[in-house]
GROMACS .gro file of N, CA and C in nm:
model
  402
    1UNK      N    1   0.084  -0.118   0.000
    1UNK     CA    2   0.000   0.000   0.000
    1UNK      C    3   0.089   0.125   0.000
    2UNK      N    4   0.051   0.225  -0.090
    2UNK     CA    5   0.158   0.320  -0.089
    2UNK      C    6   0.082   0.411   0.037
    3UNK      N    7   0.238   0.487   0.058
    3UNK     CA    8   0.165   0.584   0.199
    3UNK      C    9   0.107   0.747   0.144
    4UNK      N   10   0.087   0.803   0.239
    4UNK     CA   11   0.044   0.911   0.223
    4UNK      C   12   0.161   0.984   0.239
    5UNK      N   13   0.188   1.170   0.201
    5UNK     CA   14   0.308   1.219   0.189
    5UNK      C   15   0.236   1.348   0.205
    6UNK      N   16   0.259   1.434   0.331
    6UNK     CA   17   0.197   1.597   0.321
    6UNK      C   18   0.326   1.661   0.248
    7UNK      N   19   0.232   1.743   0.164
    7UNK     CA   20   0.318   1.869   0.127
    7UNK      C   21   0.312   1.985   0.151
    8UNK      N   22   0.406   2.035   0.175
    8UNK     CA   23   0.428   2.186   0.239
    8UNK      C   24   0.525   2.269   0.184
    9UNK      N   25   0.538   2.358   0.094
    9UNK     CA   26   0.632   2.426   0.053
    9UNK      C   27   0.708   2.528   0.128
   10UNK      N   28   0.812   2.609   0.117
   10UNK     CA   29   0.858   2.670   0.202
   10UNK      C   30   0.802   2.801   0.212
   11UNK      N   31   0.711   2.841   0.090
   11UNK     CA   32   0.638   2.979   0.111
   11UNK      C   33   0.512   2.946   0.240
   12UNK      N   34   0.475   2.833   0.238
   12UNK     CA   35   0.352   2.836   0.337
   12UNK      C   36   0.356   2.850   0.499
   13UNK      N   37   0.263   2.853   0.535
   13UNK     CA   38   0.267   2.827   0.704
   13UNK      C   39   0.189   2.722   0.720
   14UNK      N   40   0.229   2.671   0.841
   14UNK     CA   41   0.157   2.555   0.927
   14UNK      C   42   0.077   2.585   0.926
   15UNK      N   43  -0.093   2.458   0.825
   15UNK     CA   44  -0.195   2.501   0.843
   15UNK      C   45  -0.287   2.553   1.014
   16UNK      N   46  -0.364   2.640   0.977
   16UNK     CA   47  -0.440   2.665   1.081
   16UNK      C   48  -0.514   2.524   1.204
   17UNK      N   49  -0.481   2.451   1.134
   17UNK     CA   50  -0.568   2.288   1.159
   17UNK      C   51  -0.544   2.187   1.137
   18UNK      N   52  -0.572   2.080   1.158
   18UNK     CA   53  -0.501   1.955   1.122
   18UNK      C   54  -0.517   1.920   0.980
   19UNK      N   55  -0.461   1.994   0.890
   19UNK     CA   56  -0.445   1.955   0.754
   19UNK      C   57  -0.361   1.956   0.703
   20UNK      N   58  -0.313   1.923   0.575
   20UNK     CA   59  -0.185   1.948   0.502
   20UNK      C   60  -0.206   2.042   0.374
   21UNK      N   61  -0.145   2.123   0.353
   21UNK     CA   62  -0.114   2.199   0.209
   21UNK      C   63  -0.185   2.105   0.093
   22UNK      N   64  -0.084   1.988   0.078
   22UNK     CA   65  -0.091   1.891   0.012
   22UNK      C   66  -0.066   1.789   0.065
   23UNK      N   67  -0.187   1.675  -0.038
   23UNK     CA   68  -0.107   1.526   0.007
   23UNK      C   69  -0.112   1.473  -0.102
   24UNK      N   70  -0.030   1.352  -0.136
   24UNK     CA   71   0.050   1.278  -0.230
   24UNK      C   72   0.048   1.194  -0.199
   25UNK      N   73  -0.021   1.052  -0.278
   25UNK     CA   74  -0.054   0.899  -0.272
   25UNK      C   75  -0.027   0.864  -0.379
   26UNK      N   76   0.098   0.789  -0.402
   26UNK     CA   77   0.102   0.736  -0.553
   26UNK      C   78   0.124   0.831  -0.620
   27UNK      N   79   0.040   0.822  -0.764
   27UNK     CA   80   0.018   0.930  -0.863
   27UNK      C   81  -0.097   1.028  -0.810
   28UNK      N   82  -0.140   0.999  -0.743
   28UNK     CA   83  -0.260   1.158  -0.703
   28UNK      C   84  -0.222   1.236  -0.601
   29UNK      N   85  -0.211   1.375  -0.628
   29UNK     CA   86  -0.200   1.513  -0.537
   29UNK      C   87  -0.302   1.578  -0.517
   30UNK      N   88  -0.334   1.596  -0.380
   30UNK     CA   89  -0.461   1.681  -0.343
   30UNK      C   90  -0.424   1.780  -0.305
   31UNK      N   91  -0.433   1.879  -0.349
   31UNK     CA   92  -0.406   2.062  -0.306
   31UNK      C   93  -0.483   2.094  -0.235
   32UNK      N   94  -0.491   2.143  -0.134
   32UNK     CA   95  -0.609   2.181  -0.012
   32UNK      C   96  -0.630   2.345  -0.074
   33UNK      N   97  -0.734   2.347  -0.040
   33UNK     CA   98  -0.741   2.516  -0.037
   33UNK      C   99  -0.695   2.610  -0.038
   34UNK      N  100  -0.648   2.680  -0.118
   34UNK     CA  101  -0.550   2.793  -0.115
   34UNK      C  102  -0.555   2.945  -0.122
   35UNK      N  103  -0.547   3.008  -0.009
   35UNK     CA  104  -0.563   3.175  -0.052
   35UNK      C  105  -0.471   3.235  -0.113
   36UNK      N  106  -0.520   3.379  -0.127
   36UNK     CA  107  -0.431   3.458  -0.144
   36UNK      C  108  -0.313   3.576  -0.074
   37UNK      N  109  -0.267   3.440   0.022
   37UNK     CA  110  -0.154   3.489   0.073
   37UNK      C  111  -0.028   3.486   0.053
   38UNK      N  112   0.044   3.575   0.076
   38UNK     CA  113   0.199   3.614   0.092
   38UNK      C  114   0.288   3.521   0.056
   39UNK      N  115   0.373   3.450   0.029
   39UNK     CA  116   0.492   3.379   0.081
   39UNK      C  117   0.499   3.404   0.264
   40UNK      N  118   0.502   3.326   0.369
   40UNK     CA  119   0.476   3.301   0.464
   40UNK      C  120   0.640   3.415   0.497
   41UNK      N  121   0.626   3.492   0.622
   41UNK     CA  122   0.761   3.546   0.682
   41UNK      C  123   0.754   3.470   0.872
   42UNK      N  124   0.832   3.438   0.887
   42UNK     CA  125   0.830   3.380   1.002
   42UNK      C  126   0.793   3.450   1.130
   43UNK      N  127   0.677   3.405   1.226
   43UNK     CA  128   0.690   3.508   1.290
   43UNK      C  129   0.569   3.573   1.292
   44UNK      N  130   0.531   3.649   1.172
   44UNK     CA  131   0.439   3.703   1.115
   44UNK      C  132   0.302   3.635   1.091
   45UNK      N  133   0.165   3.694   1.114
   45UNK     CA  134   0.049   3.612   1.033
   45UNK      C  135   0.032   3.656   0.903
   46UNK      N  136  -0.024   3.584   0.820
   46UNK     CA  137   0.001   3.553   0.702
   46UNK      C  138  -0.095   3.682   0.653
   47UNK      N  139  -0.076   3.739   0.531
   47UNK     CA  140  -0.110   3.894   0.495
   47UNK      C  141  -0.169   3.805   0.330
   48UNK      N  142  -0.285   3.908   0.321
   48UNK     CA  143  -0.368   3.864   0.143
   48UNK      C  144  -0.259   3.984   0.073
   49UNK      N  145  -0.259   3.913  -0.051
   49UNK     CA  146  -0.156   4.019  -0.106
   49UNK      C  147  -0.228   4.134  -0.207
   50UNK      N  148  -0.356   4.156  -0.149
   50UNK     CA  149  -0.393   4.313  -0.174
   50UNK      C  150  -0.559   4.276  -0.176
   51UNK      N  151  -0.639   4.386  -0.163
   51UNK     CA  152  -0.807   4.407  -0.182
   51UNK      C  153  -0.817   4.387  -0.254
   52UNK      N  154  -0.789   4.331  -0.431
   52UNK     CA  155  -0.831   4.304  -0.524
   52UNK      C  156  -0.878   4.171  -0.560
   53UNK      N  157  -0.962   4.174  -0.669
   53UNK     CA  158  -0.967   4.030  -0.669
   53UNK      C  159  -0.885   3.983  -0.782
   54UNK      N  160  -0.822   4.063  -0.846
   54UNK     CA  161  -0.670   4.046  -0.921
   54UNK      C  162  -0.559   3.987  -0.834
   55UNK      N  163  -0.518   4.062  -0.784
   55UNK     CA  164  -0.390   4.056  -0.649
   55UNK      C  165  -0.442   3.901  -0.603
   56UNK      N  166  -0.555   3.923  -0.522
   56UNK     CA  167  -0.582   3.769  -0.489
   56UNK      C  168  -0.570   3.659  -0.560
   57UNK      N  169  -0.623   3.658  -0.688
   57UNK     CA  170  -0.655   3.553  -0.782
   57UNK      C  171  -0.489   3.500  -0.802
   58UNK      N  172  -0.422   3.610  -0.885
   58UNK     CA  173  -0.287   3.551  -0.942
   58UNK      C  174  -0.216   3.494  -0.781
   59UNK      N  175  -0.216   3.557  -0.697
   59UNK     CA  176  -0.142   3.490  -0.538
   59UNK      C  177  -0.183   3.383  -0.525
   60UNK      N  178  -0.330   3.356  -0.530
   60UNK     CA  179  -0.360   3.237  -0.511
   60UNK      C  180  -0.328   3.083  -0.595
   61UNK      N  181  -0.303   3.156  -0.708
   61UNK     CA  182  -0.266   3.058  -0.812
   61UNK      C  183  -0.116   3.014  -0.779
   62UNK      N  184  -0.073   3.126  -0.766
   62UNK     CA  185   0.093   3.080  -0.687
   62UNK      C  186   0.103   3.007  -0.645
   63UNK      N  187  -0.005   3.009  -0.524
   63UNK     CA  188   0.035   2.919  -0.390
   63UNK      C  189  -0.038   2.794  -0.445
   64UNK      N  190  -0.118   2.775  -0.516
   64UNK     CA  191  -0.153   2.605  -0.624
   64UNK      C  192   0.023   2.574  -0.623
   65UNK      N  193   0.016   2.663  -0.732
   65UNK     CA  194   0.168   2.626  -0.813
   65UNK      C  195   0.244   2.575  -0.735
   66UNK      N  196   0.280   2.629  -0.659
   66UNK     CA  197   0.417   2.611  -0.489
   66UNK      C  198   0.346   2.450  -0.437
   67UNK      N  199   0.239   2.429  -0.415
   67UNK     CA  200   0.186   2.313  -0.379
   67UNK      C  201   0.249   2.182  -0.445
   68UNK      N  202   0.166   2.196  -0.604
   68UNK     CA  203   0.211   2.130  -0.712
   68UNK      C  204   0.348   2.089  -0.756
   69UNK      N  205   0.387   2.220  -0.763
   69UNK     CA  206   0.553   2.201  -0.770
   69UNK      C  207   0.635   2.094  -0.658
   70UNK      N  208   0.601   2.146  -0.524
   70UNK     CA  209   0.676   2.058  -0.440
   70UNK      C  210   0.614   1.886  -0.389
   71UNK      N  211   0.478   1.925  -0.510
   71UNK     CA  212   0.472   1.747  -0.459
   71UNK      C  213   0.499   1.708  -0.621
   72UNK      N  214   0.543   1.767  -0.707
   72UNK     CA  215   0.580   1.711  -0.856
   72UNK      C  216   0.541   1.706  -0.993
   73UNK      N  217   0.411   1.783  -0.911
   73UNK     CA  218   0.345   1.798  -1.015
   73UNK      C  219   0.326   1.934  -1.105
   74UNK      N  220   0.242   1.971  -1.144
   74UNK     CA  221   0.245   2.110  -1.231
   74UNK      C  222   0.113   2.143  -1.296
   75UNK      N  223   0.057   2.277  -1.393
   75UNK     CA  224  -0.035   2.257  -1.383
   75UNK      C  225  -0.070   2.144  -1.513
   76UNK      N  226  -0.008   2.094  -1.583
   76UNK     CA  227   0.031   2.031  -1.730
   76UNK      C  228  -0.083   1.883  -1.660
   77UNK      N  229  -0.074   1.873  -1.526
   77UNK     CA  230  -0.101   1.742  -1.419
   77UNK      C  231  -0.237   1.751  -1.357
   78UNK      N  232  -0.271   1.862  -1.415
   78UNK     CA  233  -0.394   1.894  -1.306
   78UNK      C  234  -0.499   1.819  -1.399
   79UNK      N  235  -0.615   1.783  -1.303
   79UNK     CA  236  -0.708   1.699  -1.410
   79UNK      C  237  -0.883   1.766  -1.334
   80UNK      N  238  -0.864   1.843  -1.248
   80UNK     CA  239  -1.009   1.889  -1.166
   80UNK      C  240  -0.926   2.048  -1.056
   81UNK      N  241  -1.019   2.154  -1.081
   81UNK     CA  242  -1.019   2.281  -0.985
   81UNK      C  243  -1.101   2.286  -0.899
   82UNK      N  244  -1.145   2.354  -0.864
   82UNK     CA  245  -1.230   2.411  -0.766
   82UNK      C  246  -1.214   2.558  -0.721
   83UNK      N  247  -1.315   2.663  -0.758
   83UNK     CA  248  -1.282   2.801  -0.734
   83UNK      C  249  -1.380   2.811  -0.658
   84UNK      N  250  -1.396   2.848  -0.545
   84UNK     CA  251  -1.439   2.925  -0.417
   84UNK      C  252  -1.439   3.084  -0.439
   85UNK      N  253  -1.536   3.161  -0.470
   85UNK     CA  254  -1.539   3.299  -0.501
   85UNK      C  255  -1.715   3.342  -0.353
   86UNK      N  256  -1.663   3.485  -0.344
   86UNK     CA  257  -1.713   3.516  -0.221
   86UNK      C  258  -1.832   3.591  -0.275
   87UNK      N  259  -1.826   3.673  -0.392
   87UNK     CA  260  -1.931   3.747  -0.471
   87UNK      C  261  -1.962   3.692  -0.582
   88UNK      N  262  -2.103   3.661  -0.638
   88UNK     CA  263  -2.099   3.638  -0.757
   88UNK      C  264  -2.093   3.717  -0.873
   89UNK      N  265  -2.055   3.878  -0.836
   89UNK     CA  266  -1.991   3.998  -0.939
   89UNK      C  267  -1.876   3.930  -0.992
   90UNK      N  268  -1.787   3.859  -0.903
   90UNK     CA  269  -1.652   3.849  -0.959
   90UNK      C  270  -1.676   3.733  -1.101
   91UNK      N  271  -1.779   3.662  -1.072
   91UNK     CA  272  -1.741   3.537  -1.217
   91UNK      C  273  -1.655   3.616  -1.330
   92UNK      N  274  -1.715   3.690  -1.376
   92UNK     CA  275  -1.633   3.732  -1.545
   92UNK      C  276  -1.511   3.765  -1.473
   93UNK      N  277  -1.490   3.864  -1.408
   93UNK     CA  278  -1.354   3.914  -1.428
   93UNK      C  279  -1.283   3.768  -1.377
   94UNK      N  280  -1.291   3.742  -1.279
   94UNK     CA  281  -1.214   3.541  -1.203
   94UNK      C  282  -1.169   3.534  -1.387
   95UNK      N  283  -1.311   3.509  -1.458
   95UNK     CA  284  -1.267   3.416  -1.567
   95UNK      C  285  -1.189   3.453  -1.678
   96UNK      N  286  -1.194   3.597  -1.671
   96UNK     CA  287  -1.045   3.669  -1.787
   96UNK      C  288  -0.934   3.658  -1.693
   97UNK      N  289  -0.955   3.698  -1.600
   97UNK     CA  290  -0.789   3.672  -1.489
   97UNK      C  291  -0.769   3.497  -1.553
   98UNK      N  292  -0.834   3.397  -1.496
   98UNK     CA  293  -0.811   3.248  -1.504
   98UNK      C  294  -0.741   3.241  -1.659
   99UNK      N  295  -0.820   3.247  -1.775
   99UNK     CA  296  -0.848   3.237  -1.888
   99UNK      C  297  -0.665   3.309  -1.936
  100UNK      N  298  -0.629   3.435  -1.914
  100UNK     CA  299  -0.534   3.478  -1.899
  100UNK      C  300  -0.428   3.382  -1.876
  101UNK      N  301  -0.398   3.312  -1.726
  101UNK     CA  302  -0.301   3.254  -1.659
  101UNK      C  303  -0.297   3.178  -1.761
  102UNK      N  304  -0.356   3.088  -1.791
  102UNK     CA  305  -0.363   2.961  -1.825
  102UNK      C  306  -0.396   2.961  -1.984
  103UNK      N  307  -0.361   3.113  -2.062
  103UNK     CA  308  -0.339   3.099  -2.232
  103UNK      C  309  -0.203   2.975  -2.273
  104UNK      N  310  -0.151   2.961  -2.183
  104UNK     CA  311  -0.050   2.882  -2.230
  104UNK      C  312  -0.012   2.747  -2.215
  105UNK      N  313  -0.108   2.722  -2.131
  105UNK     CA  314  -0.092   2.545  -2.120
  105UNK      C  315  -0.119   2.433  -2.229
  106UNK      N  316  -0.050   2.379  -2.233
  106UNK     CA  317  -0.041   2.285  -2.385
  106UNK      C  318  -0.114   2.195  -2.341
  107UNK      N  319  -0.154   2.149  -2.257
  107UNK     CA  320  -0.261   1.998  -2.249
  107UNK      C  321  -0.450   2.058  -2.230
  108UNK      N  322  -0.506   2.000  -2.213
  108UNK     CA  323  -0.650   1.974  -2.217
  108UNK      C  324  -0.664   2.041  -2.086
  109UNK      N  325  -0.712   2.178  -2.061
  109UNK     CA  326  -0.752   2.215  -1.914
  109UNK      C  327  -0.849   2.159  -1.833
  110UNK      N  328  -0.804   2.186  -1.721
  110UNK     CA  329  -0.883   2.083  -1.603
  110UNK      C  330  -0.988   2.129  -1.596
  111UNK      N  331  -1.107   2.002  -1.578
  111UNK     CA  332  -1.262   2.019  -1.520
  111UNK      C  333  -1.208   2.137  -1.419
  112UNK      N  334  -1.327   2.221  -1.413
  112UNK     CA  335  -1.344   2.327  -1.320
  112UNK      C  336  -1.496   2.306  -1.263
  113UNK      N  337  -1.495   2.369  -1.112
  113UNK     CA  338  -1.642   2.339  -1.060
  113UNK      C  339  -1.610   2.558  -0.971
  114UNK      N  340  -1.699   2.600  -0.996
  114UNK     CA  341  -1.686   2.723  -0.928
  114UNK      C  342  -1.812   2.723  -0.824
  115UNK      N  343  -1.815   2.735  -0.684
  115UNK     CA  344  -1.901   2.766  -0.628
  115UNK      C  345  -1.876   2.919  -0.558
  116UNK      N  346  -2.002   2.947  -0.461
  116UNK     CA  347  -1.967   3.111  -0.404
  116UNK      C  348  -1.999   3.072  -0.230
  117UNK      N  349  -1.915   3.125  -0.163
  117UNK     CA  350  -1.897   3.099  -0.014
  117UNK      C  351  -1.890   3.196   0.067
  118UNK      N  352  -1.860   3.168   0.194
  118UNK     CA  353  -1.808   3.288   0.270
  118UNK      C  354  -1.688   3.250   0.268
  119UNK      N  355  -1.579   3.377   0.328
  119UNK     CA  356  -1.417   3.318   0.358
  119UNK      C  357  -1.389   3.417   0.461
  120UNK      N  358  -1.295   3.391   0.500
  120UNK     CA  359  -1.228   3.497   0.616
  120UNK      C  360  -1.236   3.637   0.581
  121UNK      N  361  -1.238   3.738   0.665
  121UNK     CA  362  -1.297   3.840   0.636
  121UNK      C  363  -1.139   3.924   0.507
  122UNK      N  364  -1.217   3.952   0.415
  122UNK     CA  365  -1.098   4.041   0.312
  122UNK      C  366  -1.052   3.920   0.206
  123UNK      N  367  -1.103   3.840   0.251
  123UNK     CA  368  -1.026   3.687   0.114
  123UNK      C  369  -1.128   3.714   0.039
  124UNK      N  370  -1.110   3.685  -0.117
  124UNK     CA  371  -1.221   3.689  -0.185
  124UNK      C  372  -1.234   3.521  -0.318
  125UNK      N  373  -1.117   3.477  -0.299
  125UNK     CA  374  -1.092   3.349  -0.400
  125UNK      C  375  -1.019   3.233  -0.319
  126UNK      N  376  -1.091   3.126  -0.279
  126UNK     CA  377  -1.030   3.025  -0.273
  126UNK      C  378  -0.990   2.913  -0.351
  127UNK      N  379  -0.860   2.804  -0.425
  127UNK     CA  380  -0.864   2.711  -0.512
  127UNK      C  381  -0.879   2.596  -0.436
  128UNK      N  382  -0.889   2.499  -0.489
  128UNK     CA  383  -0.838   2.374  -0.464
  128UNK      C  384  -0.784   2.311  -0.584
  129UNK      N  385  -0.724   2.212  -0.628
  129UNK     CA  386  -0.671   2.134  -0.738
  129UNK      C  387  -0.655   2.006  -0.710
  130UNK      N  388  -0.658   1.917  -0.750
  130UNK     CA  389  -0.656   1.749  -0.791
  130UNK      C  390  -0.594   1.709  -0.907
  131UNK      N  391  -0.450   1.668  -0.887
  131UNK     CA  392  -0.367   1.615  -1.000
  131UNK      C  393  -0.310   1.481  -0.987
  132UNK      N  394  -0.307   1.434  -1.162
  132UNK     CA  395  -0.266   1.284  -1.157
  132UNK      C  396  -0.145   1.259  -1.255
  133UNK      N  397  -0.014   1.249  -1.190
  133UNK     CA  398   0.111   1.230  -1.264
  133UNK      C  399   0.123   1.057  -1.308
  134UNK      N  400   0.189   1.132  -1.384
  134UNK     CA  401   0.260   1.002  -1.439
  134UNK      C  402   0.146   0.919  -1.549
   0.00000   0.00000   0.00000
């Protein structure tokens, strides 16, 4: 039985809770939820990297990326999203920001599921991602 493997990159902080960043079984990576925060400074609580839902969006995608990256994967791997948005004003613009990032990926883009939530007060985009290497 293969084991389980949390991932944690060095931009993040120790989740708030008993979770991991990421986990890694085999070929599947589960990206937990990701805001739009900072690169982590030690010490410090973790800061959104601006009121926008620009600033947020691309940060947040980072911190996918940083996930992905350090469990191996990328977004070339991703096969399912999940966008967590707090207003439903933001859909269009989310989807030229998204649409933007991701002009350049050479494979088949991932199923997406967008729902609308609450989040901590000032967050406005949460991801999740589900990727299968190899």
């Amino acid at each position: 039985m293969t084991e389980k493997t949390a991932i944690t990159p060095p931009t993040h902080t120790t989740p708030p809770a008993k979770f991991s960043h990421g986990v890694r079984k085999g070929n599947i990576l589960q990206v937990a939820g990701q805001v739009g925060f900072l690169p982590a400074v030690p010490g410090q609580p973790p800061t959104p990297a601006g009121d926008s839902l620009r600033e947020q969006t691309l940060q947040t995608l980072a911190n996918v990326r940083a996930v992905l990256e350090e469990g191996g994967a990328s977004w070339e791997d991703v096969v399912m999203m999940r966008i967590y948005l707090t207003d439903t004003a933001h859909f269009a613009e989310f989807n030229e920001l998204y649409d933007a990032y991701f002009a350049d990926l050479k494979s088949v883009p991932a199923a997406r599921t967008t729902v609308y939530v609450g989040l901590p007060a000032g967050l406005l985009v949460e991801i999740d991602a589900l990727a299968v290497l190899g």
